Tab-separated table of C-alpha atoms in Angstrom:
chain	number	residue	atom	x	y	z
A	803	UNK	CA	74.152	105.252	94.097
A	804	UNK	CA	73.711	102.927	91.022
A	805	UNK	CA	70.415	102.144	90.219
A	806	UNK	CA	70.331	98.545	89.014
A	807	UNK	CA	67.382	96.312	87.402
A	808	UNK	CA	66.270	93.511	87.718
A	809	UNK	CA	68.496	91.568	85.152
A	810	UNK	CA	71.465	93.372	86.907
A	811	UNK	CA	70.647	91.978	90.669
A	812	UNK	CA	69.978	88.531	89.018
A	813	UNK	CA	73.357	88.385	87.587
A	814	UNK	CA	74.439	89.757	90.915
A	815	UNK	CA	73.319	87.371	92.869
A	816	UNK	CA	73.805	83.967	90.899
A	817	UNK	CA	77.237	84.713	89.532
A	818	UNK	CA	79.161	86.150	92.724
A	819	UNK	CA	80.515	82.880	92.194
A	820	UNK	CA	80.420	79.522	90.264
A	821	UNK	CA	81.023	81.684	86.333
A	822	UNK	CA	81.232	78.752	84.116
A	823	UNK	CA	84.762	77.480	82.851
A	824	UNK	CA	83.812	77.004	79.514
A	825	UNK	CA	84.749	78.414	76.061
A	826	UNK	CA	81.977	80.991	76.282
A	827	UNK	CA	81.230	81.764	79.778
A	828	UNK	CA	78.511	85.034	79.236
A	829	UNK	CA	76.812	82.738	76.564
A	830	UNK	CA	76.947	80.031	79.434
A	831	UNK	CA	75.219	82.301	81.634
A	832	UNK	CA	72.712	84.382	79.752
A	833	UNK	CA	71.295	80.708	78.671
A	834	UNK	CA	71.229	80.303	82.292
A	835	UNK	CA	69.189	83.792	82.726
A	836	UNK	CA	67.063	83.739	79.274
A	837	UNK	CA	68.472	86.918	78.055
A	838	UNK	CA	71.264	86.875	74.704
A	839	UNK	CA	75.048	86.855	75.307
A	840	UNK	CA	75.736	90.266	74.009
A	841	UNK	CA	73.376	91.481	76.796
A	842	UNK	CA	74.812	89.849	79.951
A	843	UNK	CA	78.321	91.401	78.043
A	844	UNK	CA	76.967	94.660	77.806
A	845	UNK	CA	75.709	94.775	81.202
A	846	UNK	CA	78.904	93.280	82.852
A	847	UNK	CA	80.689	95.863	81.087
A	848	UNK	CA	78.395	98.741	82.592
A	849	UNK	CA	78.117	97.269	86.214
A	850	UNK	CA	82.033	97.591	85.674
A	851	UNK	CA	82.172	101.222	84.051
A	852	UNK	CA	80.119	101.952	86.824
A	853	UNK	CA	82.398	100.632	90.023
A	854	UNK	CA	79.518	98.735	91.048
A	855	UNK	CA	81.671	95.877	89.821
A	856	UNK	CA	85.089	95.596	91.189
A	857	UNK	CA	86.077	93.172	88.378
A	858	UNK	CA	84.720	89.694	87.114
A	859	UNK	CA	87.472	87.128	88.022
A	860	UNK	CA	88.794	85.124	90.907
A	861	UNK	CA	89.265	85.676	94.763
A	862	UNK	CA	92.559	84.399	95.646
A	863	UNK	CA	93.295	82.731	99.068
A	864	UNK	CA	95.291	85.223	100.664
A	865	UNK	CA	97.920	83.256	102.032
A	866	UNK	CA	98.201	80.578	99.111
A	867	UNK	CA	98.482	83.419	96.698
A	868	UNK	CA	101.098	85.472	98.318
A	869	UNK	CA	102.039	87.691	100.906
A	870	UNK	CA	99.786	89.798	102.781
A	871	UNK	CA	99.481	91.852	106.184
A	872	UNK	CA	96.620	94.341	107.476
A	873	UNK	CA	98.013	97.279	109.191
A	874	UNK	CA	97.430	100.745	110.874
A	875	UNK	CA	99.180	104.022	111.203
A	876	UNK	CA	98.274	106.564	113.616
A	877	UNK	CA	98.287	110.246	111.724
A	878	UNK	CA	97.051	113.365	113.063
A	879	UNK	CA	93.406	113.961	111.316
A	880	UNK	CA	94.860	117.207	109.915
A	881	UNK	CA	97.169	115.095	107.455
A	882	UNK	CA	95.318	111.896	107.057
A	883	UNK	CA	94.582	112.523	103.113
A	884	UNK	CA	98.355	113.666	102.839
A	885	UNK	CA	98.992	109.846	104.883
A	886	UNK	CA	96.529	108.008	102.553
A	887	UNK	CA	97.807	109.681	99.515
A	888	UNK	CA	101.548	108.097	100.263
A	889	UNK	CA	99.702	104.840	101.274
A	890	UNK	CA	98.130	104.295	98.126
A	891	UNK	CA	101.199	105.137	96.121
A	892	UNK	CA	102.860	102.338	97.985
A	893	UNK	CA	103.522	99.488	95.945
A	894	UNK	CA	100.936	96.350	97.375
A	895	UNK	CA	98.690	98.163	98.888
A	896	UNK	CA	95.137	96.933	97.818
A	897	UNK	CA	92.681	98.361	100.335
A	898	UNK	CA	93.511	101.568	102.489
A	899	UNK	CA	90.541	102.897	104.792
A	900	UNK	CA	90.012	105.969	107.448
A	901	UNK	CA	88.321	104.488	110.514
A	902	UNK	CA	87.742	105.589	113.681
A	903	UNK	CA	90.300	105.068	115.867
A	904	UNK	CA	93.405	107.252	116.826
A	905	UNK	CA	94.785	104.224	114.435
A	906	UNK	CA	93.021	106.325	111.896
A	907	UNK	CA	94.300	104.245	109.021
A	908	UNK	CA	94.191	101.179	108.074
A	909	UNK	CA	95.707	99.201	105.074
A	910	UNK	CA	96.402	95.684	103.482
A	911	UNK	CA	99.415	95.278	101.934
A	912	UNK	CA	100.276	92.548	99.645
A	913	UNK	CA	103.421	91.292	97.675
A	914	UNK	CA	105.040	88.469	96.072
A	915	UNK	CA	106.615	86.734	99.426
A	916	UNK	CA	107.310	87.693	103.507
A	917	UNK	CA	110.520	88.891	102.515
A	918	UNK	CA	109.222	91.353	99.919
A	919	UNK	CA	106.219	92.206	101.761
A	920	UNK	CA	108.482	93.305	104.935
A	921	UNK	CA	110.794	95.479	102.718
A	922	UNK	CA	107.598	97.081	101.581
A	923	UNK	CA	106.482	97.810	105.055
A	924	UNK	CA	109.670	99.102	106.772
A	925	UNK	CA	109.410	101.686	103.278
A	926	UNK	CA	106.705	102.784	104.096
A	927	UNK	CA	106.774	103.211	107.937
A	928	UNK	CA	109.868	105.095	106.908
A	929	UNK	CA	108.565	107.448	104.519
A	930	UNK	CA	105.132	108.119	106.878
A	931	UNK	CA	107.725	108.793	109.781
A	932	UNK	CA	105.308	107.095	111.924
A	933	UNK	CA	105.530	103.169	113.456
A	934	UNK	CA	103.251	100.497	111.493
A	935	UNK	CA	100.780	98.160	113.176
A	936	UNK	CA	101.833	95.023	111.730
A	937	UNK	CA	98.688	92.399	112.242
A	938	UNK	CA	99.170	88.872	109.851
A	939	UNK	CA	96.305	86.581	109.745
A	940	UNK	CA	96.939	84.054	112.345
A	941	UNK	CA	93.769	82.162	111.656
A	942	UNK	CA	90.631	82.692	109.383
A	943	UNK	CA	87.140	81.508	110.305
A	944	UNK	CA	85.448	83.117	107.284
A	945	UNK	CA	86.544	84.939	104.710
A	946	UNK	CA	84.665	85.725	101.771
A	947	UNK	CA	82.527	88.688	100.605
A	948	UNK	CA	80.824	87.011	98.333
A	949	UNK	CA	77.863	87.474	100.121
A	950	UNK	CA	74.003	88.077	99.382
A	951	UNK	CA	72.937	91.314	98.886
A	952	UNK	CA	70.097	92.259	100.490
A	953	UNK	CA	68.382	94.427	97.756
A	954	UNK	CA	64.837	95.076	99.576
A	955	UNK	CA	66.928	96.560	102.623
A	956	UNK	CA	68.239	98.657	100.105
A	957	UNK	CA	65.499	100.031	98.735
A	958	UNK	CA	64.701	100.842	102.104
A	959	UNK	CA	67.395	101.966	103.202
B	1242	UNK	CA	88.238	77.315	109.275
B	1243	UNK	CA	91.493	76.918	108.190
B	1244	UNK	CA	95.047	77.896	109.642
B	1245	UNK	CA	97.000	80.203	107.082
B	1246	UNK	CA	98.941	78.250	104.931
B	1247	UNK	CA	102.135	79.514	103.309
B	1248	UNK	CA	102.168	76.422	101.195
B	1249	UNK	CA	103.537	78.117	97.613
B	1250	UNK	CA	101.698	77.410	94.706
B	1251	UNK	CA	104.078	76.196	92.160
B	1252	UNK	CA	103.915	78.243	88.185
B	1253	UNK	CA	105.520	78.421	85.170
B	1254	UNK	CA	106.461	81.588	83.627
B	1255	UNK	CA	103.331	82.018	81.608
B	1256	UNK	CA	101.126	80.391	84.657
B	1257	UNK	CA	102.436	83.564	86.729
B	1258	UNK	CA	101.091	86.026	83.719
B	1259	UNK	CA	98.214	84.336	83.474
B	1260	UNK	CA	97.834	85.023	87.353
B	1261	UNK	CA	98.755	88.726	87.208
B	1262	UNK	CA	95.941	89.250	84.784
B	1263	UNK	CA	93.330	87.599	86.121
B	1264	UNK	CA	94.465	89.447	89.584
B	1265	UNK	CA	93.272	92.543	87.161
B	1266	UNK	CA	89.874	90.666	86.000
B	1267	UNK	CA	88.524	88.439	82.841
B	1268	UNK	CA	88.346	90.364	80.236
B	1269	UNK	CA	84.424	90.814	78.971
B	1270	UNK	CA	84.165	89.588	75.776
B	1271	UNK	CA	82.711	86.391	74.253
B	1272	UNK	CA	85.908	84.571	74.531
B	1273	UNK	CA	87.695	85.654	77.749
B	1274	UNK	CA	89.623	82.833	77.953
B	1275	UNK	CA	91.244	83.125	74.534
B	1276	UNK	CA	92.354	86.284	75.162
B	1277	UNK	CA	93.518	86.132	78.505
B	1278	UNK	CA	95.909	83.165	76.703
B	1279	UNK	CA	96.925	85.385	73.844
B	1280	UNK	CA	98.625	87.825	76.566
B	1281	UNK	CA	100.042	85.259	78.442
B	1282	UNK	CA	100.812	82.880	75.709
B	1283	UNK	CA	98.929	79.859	76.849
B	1284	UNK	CA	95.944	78.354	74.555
B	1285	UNK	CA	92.325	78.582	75.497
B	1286	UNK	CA	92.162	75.053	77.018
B	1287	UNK	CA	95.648	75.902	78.896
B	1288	UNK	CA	94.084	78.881	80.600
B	1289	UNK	CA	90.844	77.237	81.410
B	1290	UNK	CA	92.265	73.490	82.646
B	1291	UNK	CA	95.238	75.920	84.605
B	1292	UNK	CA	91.887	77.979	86.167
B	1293	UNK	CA	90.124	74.634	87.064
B	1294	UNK	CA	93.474	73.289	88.382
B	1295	UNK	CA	93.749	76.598	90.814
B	1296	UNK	CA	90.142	76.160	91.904
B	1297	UNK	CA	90.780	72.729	92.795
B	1298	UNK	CA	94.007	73.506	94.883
B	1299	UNK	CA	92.392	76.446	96.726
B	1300	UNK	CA	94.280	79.375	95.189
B	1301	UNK	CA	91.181	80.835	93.722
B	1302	UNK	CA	88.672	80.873	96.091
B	1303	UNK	CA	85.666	81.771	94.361
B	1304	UNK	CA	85.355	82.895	90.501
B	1305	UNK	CA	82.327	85.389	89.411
B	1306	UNK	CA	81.489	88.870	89.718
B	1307	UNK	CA	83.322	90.922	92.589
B	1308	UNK	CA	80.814	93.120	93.650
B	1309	UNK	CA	81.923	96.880	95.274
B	1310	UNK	CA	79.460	97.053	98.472
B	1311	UNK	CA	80.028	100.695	98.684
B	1312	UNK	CA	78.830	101.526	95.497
B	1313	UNK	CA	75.667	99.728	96.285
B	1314	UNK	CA	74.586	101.487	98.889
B	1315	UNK	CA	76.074	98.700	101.473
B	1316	UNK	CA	78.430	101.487	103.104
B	1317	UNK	CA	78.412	100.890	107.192
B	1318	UNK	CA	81.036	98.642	107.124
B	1319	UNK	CA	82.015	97.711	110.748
B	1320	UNK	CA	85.497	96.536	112.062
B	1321	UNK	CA	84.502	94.668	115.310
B	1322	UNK	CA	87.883	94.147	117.483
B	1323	UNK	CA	87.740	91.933	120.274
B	1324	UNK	CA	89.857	90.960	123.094
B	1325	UNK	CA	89.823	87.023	123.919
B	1326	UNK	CA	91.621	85.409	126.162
B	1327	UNK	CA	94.067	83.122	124.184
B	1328	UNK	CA	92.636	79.812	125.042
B	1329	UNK	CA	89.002	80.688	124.052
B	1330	UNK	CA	89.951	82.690	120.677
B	1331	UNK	CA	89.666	79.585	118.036
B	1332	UNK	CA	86.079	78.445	119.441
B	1333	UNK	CA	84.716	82.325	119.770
B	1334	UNK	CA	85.878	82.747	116.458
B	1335	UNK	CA	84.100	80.254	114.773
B	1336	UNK	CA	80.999	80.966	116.611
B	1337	UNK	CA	81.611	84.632	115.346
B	1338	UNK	CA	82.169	83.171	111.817
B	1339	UNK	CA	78.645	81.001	111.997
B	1340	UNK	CA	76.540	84.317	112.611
B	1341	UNK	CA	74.948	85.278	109.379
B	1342	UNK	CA	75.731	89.370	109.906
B	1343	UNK	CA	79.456	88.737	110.579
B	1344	UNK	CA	80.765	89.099	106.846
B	1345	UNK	CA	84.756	88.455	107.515
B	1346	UNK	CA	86.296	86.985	110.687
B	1347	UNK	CA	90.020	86.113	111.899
B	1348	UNK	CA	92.729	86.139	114.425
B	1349	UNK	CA	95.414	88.412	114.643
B	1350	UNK	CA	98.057	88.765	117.383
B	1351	UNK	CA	97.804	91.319	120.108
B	1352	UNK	CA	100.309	94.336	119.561
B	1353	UNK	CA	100.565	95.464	123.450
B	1354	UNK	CA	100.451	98.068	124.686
B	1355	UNK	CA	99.067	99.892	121.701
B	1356	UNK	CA	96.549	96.878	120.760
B	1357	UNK	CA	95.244	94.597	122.557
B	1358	UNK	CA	92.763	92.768	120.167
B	1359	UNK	CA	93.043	89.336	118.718
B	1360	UNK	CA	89.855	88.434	116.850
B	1361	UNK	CA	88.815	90.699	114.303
B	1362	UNK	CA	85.154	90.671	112.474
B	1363	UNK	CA	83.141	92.592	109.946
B	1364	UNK	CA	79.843	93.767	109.754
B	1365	UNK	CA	78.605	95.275	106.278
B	1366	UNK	CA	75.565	96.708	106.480
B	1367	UNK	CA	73.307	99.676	104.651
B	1368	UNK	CA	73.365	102.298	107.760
B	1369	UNK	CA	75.599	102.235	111.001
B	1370	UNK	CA	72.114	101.755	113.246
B	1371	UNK	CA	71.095	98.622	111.746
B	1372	UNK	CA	74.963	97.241	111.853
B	1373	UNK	CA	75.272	98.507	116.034
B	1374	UNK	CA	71.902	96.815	116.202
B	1375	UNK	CA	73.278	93.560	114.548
B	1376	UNK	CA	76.437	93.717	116.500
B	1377	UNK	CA	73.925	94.014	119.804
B	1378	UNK	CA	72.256	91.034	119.310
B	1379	UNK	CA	75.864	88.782	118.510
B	1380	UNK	CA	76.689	90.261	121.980
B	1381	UNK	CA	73.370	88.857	123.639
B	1382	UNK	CA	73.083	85.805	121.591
B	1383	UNK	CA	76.369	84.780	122.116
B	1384	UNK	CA	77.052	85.579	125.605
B	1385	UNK	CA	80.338	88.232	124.753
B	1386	UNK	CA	79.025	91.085	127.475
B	1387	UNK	CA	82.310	90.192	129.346
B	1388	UNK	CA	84.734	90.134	126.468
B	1389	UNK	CA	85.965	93.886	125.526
B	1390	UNK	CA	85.947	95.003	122.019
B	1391	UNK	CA	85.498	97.903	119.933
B	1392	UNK	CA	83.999	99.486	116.856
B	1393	UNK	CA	85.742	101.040	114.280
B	1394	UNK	CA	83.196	102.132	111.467
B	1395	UNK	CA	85.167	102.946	108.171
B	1396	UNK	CA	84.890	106.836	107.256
B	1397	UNK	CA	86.492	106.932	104.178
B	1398	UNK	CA	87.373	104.204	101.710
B	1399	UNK	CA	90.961	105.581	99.923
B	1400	UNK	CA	91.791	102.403	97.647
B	1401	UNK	CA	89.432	99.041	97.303
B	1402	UNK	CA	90.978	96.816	94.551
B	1403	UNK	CA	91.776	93.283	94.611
B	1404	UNK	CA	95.192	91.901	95.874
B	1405	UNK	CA	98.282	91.694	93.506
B	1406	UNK	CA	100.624	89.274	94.289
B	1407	UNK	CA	102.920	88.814	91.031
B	1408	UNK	CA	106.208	90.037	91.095
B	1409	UNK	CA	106.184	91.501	88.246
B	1410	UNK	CA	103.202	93.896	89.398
B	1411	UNK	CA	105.409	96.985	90.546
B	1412	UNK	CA	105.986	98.814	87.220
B	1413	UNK	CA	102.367	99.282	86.422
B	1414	UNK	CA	100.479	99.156	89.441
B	1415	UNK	CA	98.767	102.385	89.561
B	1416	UNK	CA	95.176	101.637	89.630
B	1417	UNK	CA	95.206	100.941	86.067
B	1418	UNK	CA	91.917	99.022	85.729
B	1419	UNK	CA	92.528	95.925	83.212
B	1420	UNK	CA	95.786	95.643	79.914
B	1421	UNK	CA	94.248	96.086	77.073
C-alpha cells in the first residue's frame, strides 16, 4: 500500500474536486496549500506513477456523456481470468470486477450512443458464449466517489 | 436525485477531442490547459471557458484528483443488492443515498428469474467486518429487515479506469494511460 504524507492527504482531500479553472491550476493550488508549484506537480505526478491516482480531470455524468450499462456474466471459476481477460479487451469496458456471486463478473461498459453500446454487448456475449446481464441505470440517488477518505481508519486498519 | 437523462451534449469537432483527452486526464504540467488545446486545437481560454461551460451543463460532474480506493488501502468494496417492491424503490433509495457509508446508489430493473434486484448500493470500506457492520446498522436504522438483498464483496478488481465515451476511442484504447 502507498504510504502517503501529509502534503499528499491534504491535496487528497481538498482537491477531489473544485481544481481551479485558471491558467495555472497547481500554482492555484499550492498557494492554496503553502507549498511551491513545482511541488504539488511533482507530487501529482507520483500519486499518479503510483496508481494511487486514477487521473486528475473530470467525472463525467454517465448518461449526459454517453452510453453506459453495468452488467454480469456467469463463468465457471475455473475460467474466470480467461472471461476477464476477453472482457477487458472489449472495446468500452471501463471497470470489470470478480464478485461473489455465481454472476461472478461484473462489468461497465461504455460507448459513444445506445446503438453502439448494444453492438458492443451482443459482441461480447457472443464471443464469451455465455448470456449478458444487461442492468441500465434507471435512476441515480448518489453517485459520486469523490468521497472523504478516512485516513486515521487507515492507519488502523 | 436525478432521473437519467439521455439529453446529448452538443460538440464541435475539436470540443469532442478535447473531451476524449480529458476522459484520459489533465496533463500535469504548469499549463495543462494550453496543452490540452495544442492537441485538440483549441486556445487556452477555449479549453478552459468550454470546461466551465461543461461544468455548468452537468457533463462534468466534479473536476480534481480521481483517487484509486484500492490502492489506498480502501479495498472492501461492497455491492449491496436489494429487492423493493416497485412502488417503494424511489423513496428507499434516497434514504439509502442520505446514509453517510452508502458511497454509490441507483435503480436498475429486475432481470427475472435470474435477478431479482432493483436498487443497487455501495459500501467502500478498509476491511469486509467494518463494511457488514456498516451495512448492519442501515438495516436497523432504516427499518429494511423485511426487504431481501444480498452482498456481493468484490474479489478481484480486473480493469478500474474512467469511462470513454468518444467515438473515436476504439483504435487506441488499450489502457494506454494519457497521449503524450
Amino acid at each position: 500500500m502507498a504510504a502517503l504524507d501529509l502534503l499528499d492527504r491534504r491535496l487528497i482531500d481538498s482537491y477531489q474536486r473544485g481544481l481551479p479553472i485558471c491558467e495555472r491550476p497547481y500554482a492555484a493550488m499550492a498557494e492554496q496549500l503553502g507549498v511551491s508549484e513545482a511541488e504539488v506537480v511533482a507530487r501529482l505526478q507520483a500519486l499518479q506513477d503510483e496508481q494511487v491516482l486514477s487521473r486528475v480531470g473530470p467525472v463525467f455524468d454517465h448518461a449526459r456523456a454517453g452510453a453506459s450499462l453495468l452488467a454480469a456474466v456467469a463463468v465457471p471459476e475455473t475460467q474466470r481470468d480467461e472471461a476477464a481477460e476477453v472482457i477487458n479487451r472489449s472495446a468500452g469496458v471501463n471497470h470489470n470486477y470478480a464478485r461473489e456471486h455465481r454472476y461472478n463478473l461484473w462489468f461497465v461498459m461504455t460507448a459513444a450512443d445506445e446503438g453502439q453500446l448494444e453492438a458492443r454487448l451482443d459482441a461480447l456475449e457472443a464471443e464469451l458464449g455465455q448470456p449478458l446481464l444487461r442492468l441500465p441505470m434507471l435512476e441515480g440517488f448518489h453517485i459520486d466517489l469523490g468521497f472523504p477518505i478516512p485516513w486515521a481508519e487507515l492507519e488502523g486498519a | 436525485m436525478s432521473h437519467v437523462s439521455h439529453e446529448p451534449v452538443p460538440c464541435t469537432d475539436a470540443e469532442r477531442r478535447l473531451r476524449a483527452l480529458l476522459e484520459r486526464g489533465l496533463p500535469i504540467n504548469p499549463r495543462p490547459w494550453l496543452t490540452l488545446g495544442e492537441q485538440c486545437g483549441m486556445s487556452e481560454s477555449e479549453v478552459m471557458a468550454c470546461v466551465y461551460r461543461w461544468q455548468a451543463e452537468g457533463l462534468i460532474k466534479r473536476m480534481g484528483l480521481v483517487v484509486k480506493h484500492h490502492a489506498l488501502g480502501i479495498s472492501a468494496n461492497a455491492m449491496v443488492v436489494w429487492n423493493v417492491p416497485d412502488e417503494a424503490v424511489g423513496e428507499l433509495g434516497r434514504r439509502l443515498a442520505a446514509e453517510p457509508a452508502v458511497t454509490l446508489c441507483y435503480r436498475r430493473p429486475r432481470r427475472l428469474p435470474d435477478w431479482p434486484y432493483n436498487l443497487f448500493c455501495m459500501i467502500h470500506g478498509t476491511r469486509r467486518d467494518r463494511v457488514l457492520a456498516a451495512l448492519d446498522e442501515i438495516v436497523e436504522r432504516q427499518a429494511l429487515q423485511a426487504i431481501p438483498h444480498r452482498v456481493l464483496f468484490s474479489l478481484k478488481a480486473y480493469k478500474q479506469r474512467g469511462g470513454r465515451y468518444t467515438r473515436e476511442d476504439d483504435s487506441h484504447d488499450r489502457r494506454t494511460p494519457q497521449p503524450a
